[in-house]
């Protein structure tokens, strides 16, 4: 530059300046071992969650390597990774579950040491970078409109789909496919390999119904996406003529009737490989073989069901006879409706469907056993059942495909 000309600060200078203002007292030093066992060290806000630690690990790796080298990490899909405790030499401790993504990462440290291992969640298929469903706020309808306008030239249609479990997904599909094809793709992502397409349908809101000149809010499954011209759809389970909850009954009455019937609707819990495989804990009461009721924490990830003493740090079972069971060994899991007639088992109607029974097959570790579990409420009980059933079915599918592959090789 010419003499006397003011030089604008570089991005690096700004970064260094911001680093100088960074208060190290409010951070913790993390050492995260990557899948190739190489360590990555950086500092992180002490209030950061495990989820945020995973995202920061991918970001730090990309910034330090530029995404080049022998190791390939999917920086666009942090939801496909988990953090585990470090056992040694860059290996994860497989005796404990993955860290709870919503928990603070500092709570899993050992004194002043915070060493973890970044692992790809087993059995998860990483989606391509351009097909990730976006998790956005309630303004996602306007976001979908903006994305849709920007994708017109690319021949793709972007629509916000409201799911039955009160979450939503931003979907991107070729404009020439039908609504049914879009539904099949969505259900395959959210539910797995189960053939449930005929049980669902798409609805539009009243405003779009009037704009499209439809007689009802139900969208014809043969409609081409580019002809639909809406920014938002609602995925709903079909109502049939013999449905005990016919169409037209209010949502409040449906929910009230469901409560009167007692058993929660398992279909309201929609999982995919990633959401089902994420480690989650439930406070439960477990009845042992002597009939004694014991307070326990049940942890579930994509491989195991953990049995931990209530109050133990996440992932540490404490002194229990059976610390875990494999998901693949689940033979049957279902609600247990308690009867009110017996003297010892008398319960209020409100407590019905809070209990479940899990039967494990004879080849499982420890032989054939049954776990009698009572959850804190019927919703959590239903979530446990839906989550374990999904993971068990996916485990069976993987085993079946592996067996077919083995036979083809032979």
CSV table of C-alpha atoms in Angstrom, one decimal:
chain,number,residue,atom,x,y,z
A,1,UNK,CA,0.0,0.0,0.0
A,2,UNK,CA,1.0,3.6,-0.5
A,3,UNK,CA,2.7,5.5,2.4
A,4,UNK,CA,0.1,7.2,4.7
A,5,UNK,CA,-2.7,5.0,3.5
A,6,UNK,CA,-4.8,3.5,6.3
A,7,UNK,CA,-4.7,-0.3,6.2
A,8,UNK,CA,-7.9,-2.1,7.1
A,9,UNK,CA,-7.5,-4.7,9.8
A,10,UNK,CA,-7.4,-8.3,8.4
A,11,UNK,CA,-9.8,-11.0,9.4
A,12,UNK,CA,-6.9,-12.7,11.3
A,13,UNK,CA,-6.3,-9.4,13.3
A,14,UNK,CA,-10.0,-9.3,14.2
A,15,UNK,CA,-9.9,-12.9,15.3
A,16,UNK,CA,-6.8,-12.3,17.4
A,17,UNK,CA,-8.4,-9.2,18.9
A,18,UNK,CA,-11.5,-11.1,19.8
A,19,UNK,CA,-9.3,-13.9,21.3
A,20,UNK,CA,-7.5,-11.4,23.5
A,21,UNK,CA,-10.9,-10.4,25.0
A,22,UNK,CA,-11.8,-14.1,25.6
A,23,UNK,CA,-12.0,-15.0,29.3
A,24,UNK,CA,-10.3,-18.4,29.8
A,25,UNK,CA,-11.9,-18.6,33.2
A,26,UNK,CA,-15.3,-19.2,31.6
A,27,UNK,CA,-14.0,-22.0,29.4
A,28,UNK,CA,-12.8,-25.6,29.8
A,29,UNK,CA,-10.0,-27.4,27.9
A,30,UNK,CA,-11.4,-30.2,25.8
A,31,UNK,CA,-9.4,-33.0,24.2
A,32,UNK,CA,-11.5,-34.9,21.7
A,33,UNK,CA,-10.1,-38.0,19.9
A,34,UNK,CA,-11.3,-38.2,16.4
A,35,UNK,CA,-12.2,-41.5,14.6
A,36,UNK,CA,-8.6,-42.0,13.5
A,37,UNK,CA,-7.5,-41.7,17.1
A,38,UNK,CA,-5.8,-38.3,16.6
A,39,UNK,CA,-6.5,-35.8,19.4
A,40,UNK,CA,-8.0,-32.4,18.9
A,41,UNK,CA,-7.6,-29.8,21.7
A,42,UNK,CA,-9.6,-26.6,22.0
A,43,UNK,CA,-11.3,-24.6,24.7
A,44,UNK,CA,-15.1,-24.4,25.0
A,45,UNK,CA,-17.6,-22.4,27.0
A,46,UNK,CA,-18.1,-24.2,30.3
A,47,UNK,CA,-21.9,-24.1,30.0
A,48,UNK,CA,-21.8,-25.8,26.5
A,49,UNK,CA,-23.8,-28.9,26.0
A,50,UNK,CA,-22.5,-32.2,24.5
A,51,UNK,CA,-24.5,-31.3,21.3
A,52,UNK,CA,-22.6,-28.0,21.1
A,53,UNK,CA,-19.3,-29.8,21.8
A,54,UNK,CA,-19.9,-32.1,18.8
A,55,UNK,CA,-20.6,-29.2,16.5
A,56,UNK,CA,-17.5,-27.3,17.8
A,57,UNK,CA,-15.3,-30.4,17.3
A,58,UNK,CA,-16.3,-30.7,13.6
A,59,UNK,CA,-15.8,-27.0,13.1
A,60,UNK,CA,-12.4,-27.0,14.8
A,61,UNK,CA,-11.3,-30.0,12.7
A,62,UNK,CA,-12.4,-28.4,9.4
A,63,UNK,CA,-10.7,-25.1,10.3
A,64,UNK,CA,-7.4,-26.8,11.2
A,65,UNK,CA,-7.3,-29.2,8.2
A,66,UNK,CA,-9.5,-27.6,5.5
A,67,UNK,CA,-11.2,-30.9,5.2
A,68,UNK,CA,-8.2,-32.4,3.5
A,69,UNK,CA,-6.2,-35.5,4.6
A,70,UNK,CA,-7.0,-39.1,5.2
A,71,UNK,CA,-9.7,-38.5,7.7
A,72,UNK,CA,-13.2,-37.7,6.4
A,73,UNK,CA,-15.7,-36.1,8.8
A,74,UNK,CA,-19.2,-35.1,7.8
A,75,UNK,CA,-19.3,-31.5,9.1
A,76,UNK,CA,-22.8,-31.0,7.6
A,77,UNK,CA,-24.3,-33.8,9.9
A,78,UNK,CA,-23.3,-33.3,13.5
A,79,UNK,CA,-26.5,-35.2,14.4
A,80,UNK,CA,-24.9,-38.4,13.1
A,81,UNK,CA,-22.1,-38.2,15.7
A,82,UNK,CA,-21.9,-38.9,19.5
A,83,UNK,CA,-19.4,-38.3,22.2
A,84,UNK,CA,-18.2,-41.1,24.5
A,85,UNK,CA,-15.9,-41.3,27.4
A,86,UNK,CA,-12.2,-41.9,26.6
A,87,UNK,CA,-10.9,-45.2,27.7
A,88,UNK,CA,-7.3,-44.8,26.4
A,89,UNK,CA,-5.2,-44.6,23.3
A,90,UNK,CA,-8.0,-42.8,21.5
A,91,UNK,CA,-10.5,-45.6,22.0
A,92,UNK,CA,-14.0,-45.0,23.4
A,93,UNK,CA,-15.2,-46.7,26.6
A,94,UNK,CA,-17.9,-49.1,25.2
A,95,UNK,CA,-19.0,-50.1,28.7
A,96,UNK,CA,-20.9,-46.8,29.0
A,97,UNK,CA,-23.5,-45.2,26.8
A,98,UNK,CA,-22.9,-42.1,24.7
A,99,UNK,CA,-23.1,-38.9,26.6
A,100,UNK,CA,-26.5,-37.2,26.9
A,101,UNK,CA,-26.5,-34.6,24.2
A,102,UNK,CA,-28.5,-32.1,26.3
A,103,UNK,CA,-26.2,-32.4,29.3
A,104,UNK,CA,-23.3,-30.0,30.0
A,105,UNK,CA,-20.1,-31.5,28.6
A,106,UNK,CA,-18.2,-30.4,31.8
A,107,UNK,CA,-20.4,-32.7,33.9
A,108,UNK,CA,-18.8,-35.8,32.3
A,109,UNK,CA,-15.2,-34.8,33.0
A,110,UNK,CA,-12.8,-36.4,35.4
A,111,UNK,CA,-11.6,-33.7,37.7
A,112,UNK,CA,-10.0,-31.0,35.5
A,113,UNK,CA,-9.6,-33.4,32.6
A,114,UNK,CA,-12.2,-33.4,29.8
A,115,UNK,CA,-11.2,-36.2,27.4
A,116,UNK,CA,-13.8,-37.7,25.0
A,117,UNK,CA,-14.0,-39.6,21.8
A,118,UNK,CA,-16.0,-38.5,18.7
A,119,UNK,CA,-17.8,-41.5,17.2
A,120,UNK,CA,-20.1,-41.9,14.2
A,121,UNK,CA,-23.4,-43.4,15.6
A,122,UNK,CA,-23.4,-47.1,14.7
A,123,UNK,CA,-25.9,-48.1,12.0
A,124,UNK,CA,-26.7,-44.5,10.9
A,125,UNK,CA,-26.6,-43.7,7.3
A,126,UNK,CA,-25.2,-40.2,6.8
A,127,UNK,CA,-27.4,-38.2,4.5
A,128,UNK,CA,-25.9,-36.2,1.6
A,129,UNK,CA,-25.1,-32.6,2.4
A,130,UNK,CA,-27.9,-31.2,0.2
A,131,UNK,CA,-30.6,-33.4,1.7
A,132,UNK,CA,-30.4,-32.5,5.4
A,133,UNK,CA,-33.7,-31.6,6.9
A,134,UNK,CA,-33.3,-28.2,8.5
A,135,UNK,CA,-34.3,-27.6,12.1
A,136,UNK,CA,-35.7,-24.1,12.2
A,137,UNK,CA,-37.9,-22.0,14.4
A,138,UNK,CA,-41.6,-21.2,14.1
A,139,UNK,CA,-40.7,-18.8,11.3
A,140,UNK,CA,-39.8,-21.8,9.1
A,141,UNK,CA,-42.8,-21.2,6.9
A,142,UNK,CA,-41.3,-18.0,5.7
A,143,UNK,CA,-37.9,-19.7,5.6
A,144,UNK,CA,-39.4,-22.4,3.4
A,145,UNK,CA,-40.9,-19.7,1.1
A,146,UNK,CA,-37.5,-18.0,0.7
A,147,UNK,CA,-35.8,-21.3,0.0
A,148,UNK,CA,-38.5,-22.3,-2.4
A,149,UNK,CA,-38.1,-19.1,-4.4
A,150,UNK,CA,-34.3,-19.6,-4.6
A,151,UNK,CA,-34.8,-23.2,-5.8
A,152,UNK,CA,-37.2,-22.6,-8.6
A,153,UNK,CA,-34.4,-22.5,-11.2
A,154,UNK,CA,-33.0,-25.8,-9.9
A,155,UNK,CA,-36.2,-27.7,-10.5
A,156,UNK,CA,-36.8,-28.4,-6.8
A,157,UNK,CA,-39.7,-27.8,-4.4
A,158,UNK,CA,-39.1,-27.0,-0.7
A,159,UNK,CA,-42.0,-27.4,1.6
A,160,UNK,CA,-42.4,-27.3,5.4
A,161,UNK,CA,-44.1,-30.5,6.6
A,162,UNK,CA,-45.7,-30.5,10.1
A,163,UNK,CA,-45.5,-33.9,11.6
A,164,UNK,CA,-48.0,-35.6,14.0
A,165,UNK,CA,-45.6,-35.4,16.9
A,166,UNK,CA,-45.7,-31.5,16.8
A,167,UNK,CA,-42.3,-31.3,15.2
A,168,UNK,CA,-41.6,-30.4,11.6
A,169,UNK,CA,-39.2,-30.9,8.7
A,170,UNK,CA,-38.2,-28.8,5.8
A,171,UNK,CA,-38.2,-31.1,2.7
A,172,UNK,CA,-36.5,-30.6,-0.7
A,173,UNK,CA,-37.7,-32.7,-3.6
A,174,UNK,CA,-37.6,-32.7,-7.4
A,175,UNK,CA,-40.6,-30.6,-8.6
A,176,UNK,CA,-41.8,-33.4,-11.0
A,177,UNK,CA,-42.5,-36.1,-8.4
A,178,UNK,CA,-45.9,-36.7,-6.9
A,179,UNK,CA,-47.1,-36.0,-3.4
A,180,UNK,CA,-47.1,-39.8,-2.6
A,181,UNK,CA,-43.5,-40.1,-3.7
A,182,UNK,CA,-42.6,-37.2,-1.4
A,183,UNK,CA,-44.5,-38.9,1.5
A,184,UNK,CA,-42.7,-42.2,0.9
A,185,UNK,CA,-39.3,-40.5,1.1
A,186,UNK,CA,-40.3,-38.6,4.3
A,187,UNK,CA,-41.7,-41.6,6.0
A,188,UNK,CA,-38.6,-43.7,5.1
A,189,UNK,CA,-36.5,-41.0,6.8
A,190,UNK,CA,-38.7,-40.5,9.9
A,191,UNK,CA,-40.0,-44.0,10.5
A,192,UNK,CA,-37.6,-46.3,8.8
A,193,UNK,CA,-38.3,-49.3,6.6
A,194,UNK,CA,-41.9,-49.8,7.9
A,195,UNK,CA,-44.5,-49.7,5.0
A,196,UNK,CA,-46.8,-47.1,6.5
A,197,UNK,CA,-47.4,-44.9,3.5
A,198,UNK,CA,-51.1,-46.0,3.1
A,199,UNK,CA,-51.8,-45.0,6.7
A,200,UNK,CA,-51.0,-41.3,6.2
A,201,UNK,CA,-52.1,-38.4,4.1
A,202,UNK,CA,-51.2,-34.7,3.6
A,203,UNK,CA,-53.5,-31.9,4.5
A,204,UNK,CA,-53.3,-28.2,3.6
A,205,UNK,CA,-54.5,-25.3,5.9
A,206,UNK,CA,-57.9,-23.6,5.2
A,207,UNK,CA,-56.2,-20.7,3.4
A,208,UNK,CA,-54.4,-22.9,0.9
A,209,UNK,CA,-57.6,-25.1,0.5
A,210,UNK,CA,-59.6,-22.0,-0.6
A,211,UNK,CA,-56.7,-20.9,-2.9
A,212,UNK,CA,-56.5,-24.3,-4.6
A,213,UNK,CA,-60.3,-24.7,-4.8
A,214,UNK,CA,-60.3,-28.0,-2.9
A,215,UNK,CA,-63.5,-29.5,-1.4
A,216,UNK,CA,-61.5,-30.7,1.6
A,217,UNK,CA,-58.1,-30.2,3.2
A,218,UNK,CA,-56.8,-33.6,2.0
A,219,UNK,CA,-54.3,-33.4,-0.8
A,220,UNK,CA,-54.6,-35.9,-3.7
A,221,UNK,CA,-51.6,-38.2,-3.5
A,222,UNK,CA,-51.2,-38.1,-7.3
A,223,UNK,CA,-50.7,-34.3,-7.4
A,224,UNK,CA,-47.4,-33.1,-8.9
A,225,UNK,CA,-45.4,-31.0,-6.4
A,226,UNK,CA,-44.8,-28.1,-8.9
A,227,UNK,CA,-48.6,-27.9,-9.3
A,228,UNK,CA,-49.3,-27.8,-5.6
A,229,UNK,CA,-47.9,-24.3,-5.0
A,230,UNK,CA,-48.0,-24.3,-1.2
A,231,UNK,CA,-45.3,-23.7,1.3
A,232,UNK,CA,-46.7,-25.9,4.1
A,233,UNK,CA,-48.3,-29.3,4.5
A,234,UNK,CA,-49.6,-31.3,7.5
A,235,UNK,CA,-48.9,-35.1,7.7
A,236,UNK,CA,-51.8,-36.8,9.3
A,237,UNK,CA,-52.9,-40.4,9.9
A,238,UNK,CA,-55.9,-41.4,7.8
A,239,UNK,CA,-59.4,-41.6,9.4
A,240,UNK,CA,-61.5,-44.5,8.1
A,241,UNK,CA,-65.3,-45.0,8.2
A,242,UNK,CA,-65.0,-47.5,11.0
A,243,UNK,CA,-62.5,-45.4,12.9
A,244,UNK,CA,-63.6,-45.0,16.6
A,245,UNK,CA,-62.4,-41.4,16.3
A,246,UNK,CA,-64.2,-40.2,13.1
A,247,UNK,CA,-63.2,-37.1,11.2
A,248,UNK,CA,-65.0,-34.0,12.4
A,249,UNK,CA,-64.5,-34.6,16.1
A,250,UNK,CA,-62.5,-31.8,17.7
A,251,UNK,CA,-58.9,-32.3,18.6
A,252,UNK,CA,-59.7,-31.7,22.3
A,253,UNK,CA,-62.4,-34.4,22.2
A,254,UNK,CA,-60.0,-36.8,20.5
A,255,UNK,CA,-57.4,-36.2,23.1
A,256,UNK,CA,-60.0,-36.6,25.9
A,257,UNK,CA,-61.3,-39.8,24.4
A,258,UNK,CA,-57.7,-41.1,24.1
A,259,UNK,CA,-57.3,-40.3,27.8
A,260,UNK,CA,-60.5,-42.2,28.6
A,261,UNK,CA,-59.4,-45.1,26.6
A,262,UNK,CA,-56.2,-45.1,28.5
A,263,UNK,CA,-53.5,-46.3,26.1
A,264,UNK,CA,-51.4,-43.6,24.5
A,265,UNK,CA,-50.9,-43.6,20.7
A,266,UNK,CA,-47.5,-45.0,19.8
A,267,UNK,CA,-47.8,-43.6,16.3
A,268,UNK,CA,-47.4,-40.1,17.7
A,269,UNK,CA,-43.7,-40.9,18.3
A,270,UNK,CA,-41.9,-40.7,14.9
A,271,UNK,CA,-38.3,-41.7,14.9
A,272,UNK,CA,-35.5,-42.0,12.3
A,273,UNK,CA,-32.1,-43.7,12.7
A,274,UNK,CA,-30.6,-40.6,14.2
A,275,UNK,CA,-33.3,-39.5,16.7
A,276,UNK,CA,-34.0,-43.1,17.8
A,277,UNK,CA,-30.3,-43.8,18.3
A,278,UNK,CA,-29.6,-40.8,20.5
A,279,UNK,CA,-29.0,-41.7,24.1
A,280,UNK,CA,-31.9,-40.7,26.4
A,281,UNK,CA,-32.6,-41.4,30.1
A,282,UNK,CA,-35.9,-42.1,31.8
A,283,UNK,CA,-36.6,-42.2,35.6
A,284,UNK,CA,-38.5,-45.5,36.2
A,285,UNK,CA,-39.3,-48.0,38.9
A,286,UNK,CA,-38.1,-51.5,38.2
A,287,UNK,CA,-39.5,-54.6,39.9
A,288,UNK,CA,-36.9,-57.3,40.6
A,289,UNK,CA,-37.5,-61.0,40.7
A,290,UNK,CA,-38.5,-60.9,44.3
A,291,UNK,CA,-41.2,-58.3,43.7
A,292,UNK,CA,-39.2,-55.5,45.2
A,293,UNK,CA,-39.7,-52.1,43.6
A,294,UNK,CA,-36.4,-50.2,42.9
A,295,UNK,CA,-35.9,-46.7,41.7
A,296,UNK,CA,-33.8,-46.8,38.6
A,297,UNK,CA,-32.7,-44.7,35.6
A,298,UNK,CA,-33.2,-46.4,32.3
A,299,UNK,CA,-30.9,-45.3,29.5
A,300,UNK,CA,-31.5,-46.2,25.9
A,301,UNK,CA,-29.2,-45.8,22.9
A,302,UNK,CA,-29.1,-47.6,19.5
A,303,UNK,CA,-27.4,-50.7,21.0
A,304,UNK,CA,-28.3,-51.1,24.6
A,305,UNK,CA,-30.9,-50.6,27.4
A,306,UNK,CA,-29.0,-49.5,30.5
A,307,UNK,CA,-30.2,-50.2,34.1
A,308,UNK,CA,-28.7,-47.6,36.5
A,309,UNK,CA,-29.3,-46.7,40.1
A,310,UNK,CA,-31.3,-43.4,40.3
A,311,UNK,CA,-29.0,-40.5,40.9
A,312,UNK,CA,-25.8,-42.1,39.4
A,313,UNK,CA,-23.9,-39.9,37.0
A,314,UNK,CA,-25.0,-40.5,33.4
A,315,UNK,CA,-23.5,-43.6,32.0
A,316,UNK,CA,-22.5,-45.1,35.4
A,317,UNK,CA,-24.7,-48.0,36.5
A,318,UNK,CA,-23.6,-48.2,40.2
A,319,UNK,CA,-24.0,-51.6,41.9
A,320,UNK,CA,-26.8,-53.3,40.0
A,321,UNK,CA,-27.0,-57.0,39.1
A,322,UNK,CA,-27.6,-56.4,35.3
A,323,UNK,CA,-26.1,-53.2,34.0
A,324,UNK,CA,-27.5,-53.4,30.5
A,325,UNK,CA,-29.3,-55.6,27.9
A,326,UNK,CA,-28.8,-55.5,24.2
A,327,UNK,CA,-31.6,-54.0,22.0
A,328,UNK,CA,-31.2,-57.0,19.7
A,329,UNK,CA,-32.2,-59.4,22.5
A,330,UNK,CA,-35.6,-57.8,23.0
A,331,UNK,CA,-38.2,-60.4,22.2
A,332,UNK,CA,-41.3,-58.5,23.2
A,333,UNK,CA,-42.2,-55.1,24.8
A,334,UNK,CA,-45.7,-53.9,25.5
A,335,UNK,CA,-48.0,-51.9,27.9
A,336,UNK,CA,-49.2,-53.6,31.0
A,337,UNK,CA,-52.6,-52.4,32.1
A,338,UNK,CA,-52.9,-52.7,35.8
A,339,UNK,CA,-56.1,-54.2,37.3
A,340,UNK,CA,-57.8,-52.3,40.1
A,341,UNK,CA,-59.4,-55.3,41.6
A,342,UNK,CA,-56.5,-56.9,43.4
A,343,UNK,CA,-55.5,-55.8,46.9
A,344,UNK,CA,-51.8,-55.4,46.3
A,345,UNK,CA,-51.9,-54.1,42.7
A,346,UNK,CA,-54.8,-51.7,43.2
A,347,UNK,CA,-54.1,-48.5,41.3
A,348,UNK,CA,-56.1,-45.4,40.2
A,349,UNK,CA,-57.2,-45.4,36.5
A,350,UNK,CA,-54.8,-42.5,36.0
A,351,UNK,CA,-51.9,-44.8,36.6
A,352,UNK,CA,-52.9,-47.3,33.9
A,353,UNK,CA,-50.6,-47.7,30.9
A,354,UNK,CA,-47.6,-46.2,32.9
A,355,UNK,CA,-46.2,-49.7,33.1
A,356,UNK,CA,-44.5,-51.9,30.5
A,357,UNK,CA,-42.9,-55.4,30.3
A,358,UNK,CA,-39.8,-56.2,28.3
A,359,UNK,CA,-39.1,-59.9,27.5
A,360,UNK,CA,-35.5,-60.8,26.5
A,361,UNK,CA,-34.8,-64.0,24.6
A,362,UNK,CA,-32.7,-66.9,25.9
A,363,UNK,CA,-29.7,-66.1,23.9
A,364,UNK,CA,-29.3,-62.6,25.5
A,365,UNK,CA,-26.6,-62.0,28.1
A,366,UNK,CA,-27.8,-63.5,31.4
A,367,UNK,CA,-30.4,-65.7,29.6
A,368,UNK,CA,-34.1,-65.2,29.2
A,369,UNK,CA,-35.4,-62.5,31.6
A,370,UNK,CA,-38.3,-60.1,32.0
A,371,UNK,CA,-38.1,-56.6,33.2
A,372,UNK,CA,-41.3,-55.0,34.8
A,373,UNK,CA,-41.0,-51.3,34.5
A,374,UNK,CA,-43.2,-48.4,35.6
A,375,UNK,CA,-42.5,-45.0,34.0
A,376,UNK,CA,-43.3,-41.6,35.5
A,377,UNK,CA,-46.3,-41.1,33.2
A,378,UNK,CA,-48.1,-42.7,30.2
A,379,UNK,CA,-46.4,-40.5,27.7
A,380,UNK,CA,-42.9,-41.5,28.8
A,381,UNK,CA,-44.0,-45.1,28.9
A,382,UNK,CA,-45.2,-44.9,25.3
A,383,UNK,CA,-42.0,-43.2,24.2
A,384,UNK,CA,-39.9,-46.0,25.8
A,385,UNK,CA,-41.9,-48.6,24.0
A,386,UNK,CA,-41.9,-46.8,20.6
A,387,UNK,CA,-38.2,-46.1,20.8
A,388,UNK,CA,-37.2,-49.7,21.8
A,389,UNK,CA,-39.5,-51.2,19.1
A,390,UNK,CA,-38.0,-49.0,16.4
A,391,UNK,CA,-34.4,-49.8,17.4
A,392,UNK,CA,-35.2,-53.5,17.7
A,393,UNK,CA,-36.8,-53.7,14.3
A,394,UNK,CA,-33.8,-51.8,12.7
A,395,UNK,CA,-31.4,-54.2,14.5
A,396,UNK,CA,-33.3,-57.2,13.0
A,397,UNK,CA,-33.2,-55.6,9.6
A,398,UNK,CA,-29.5,-55.1,9.8
A,399,UNK,CA,-28.9,-58.7,10.8
A,400,UNK,CA,-31.1,-59.9,8.0
A,401,UNK,CA,-29.3,-57.8,5.4
A,402,UNK,CA,-25.9,-59.0,6.8
A,403,UNK,CA,-27.1,-62.6,6.5
A,404,UNK,CA,-28.2,-62.1,2.9
A,405,UNK,CA,-24.9,-60.4,2.1
A,406,UNK,CA,-23.0,-63.4,3.7
A,407,UNK,CA,-25.0,-65.9,1.6
A,408,UNK,CA,-24.3,-64.0,-1.6
A,409,UNK,CA,-20.6,-64.0,-0.9
A,410,UNK,CA,-20.7,-67.7,-0.1
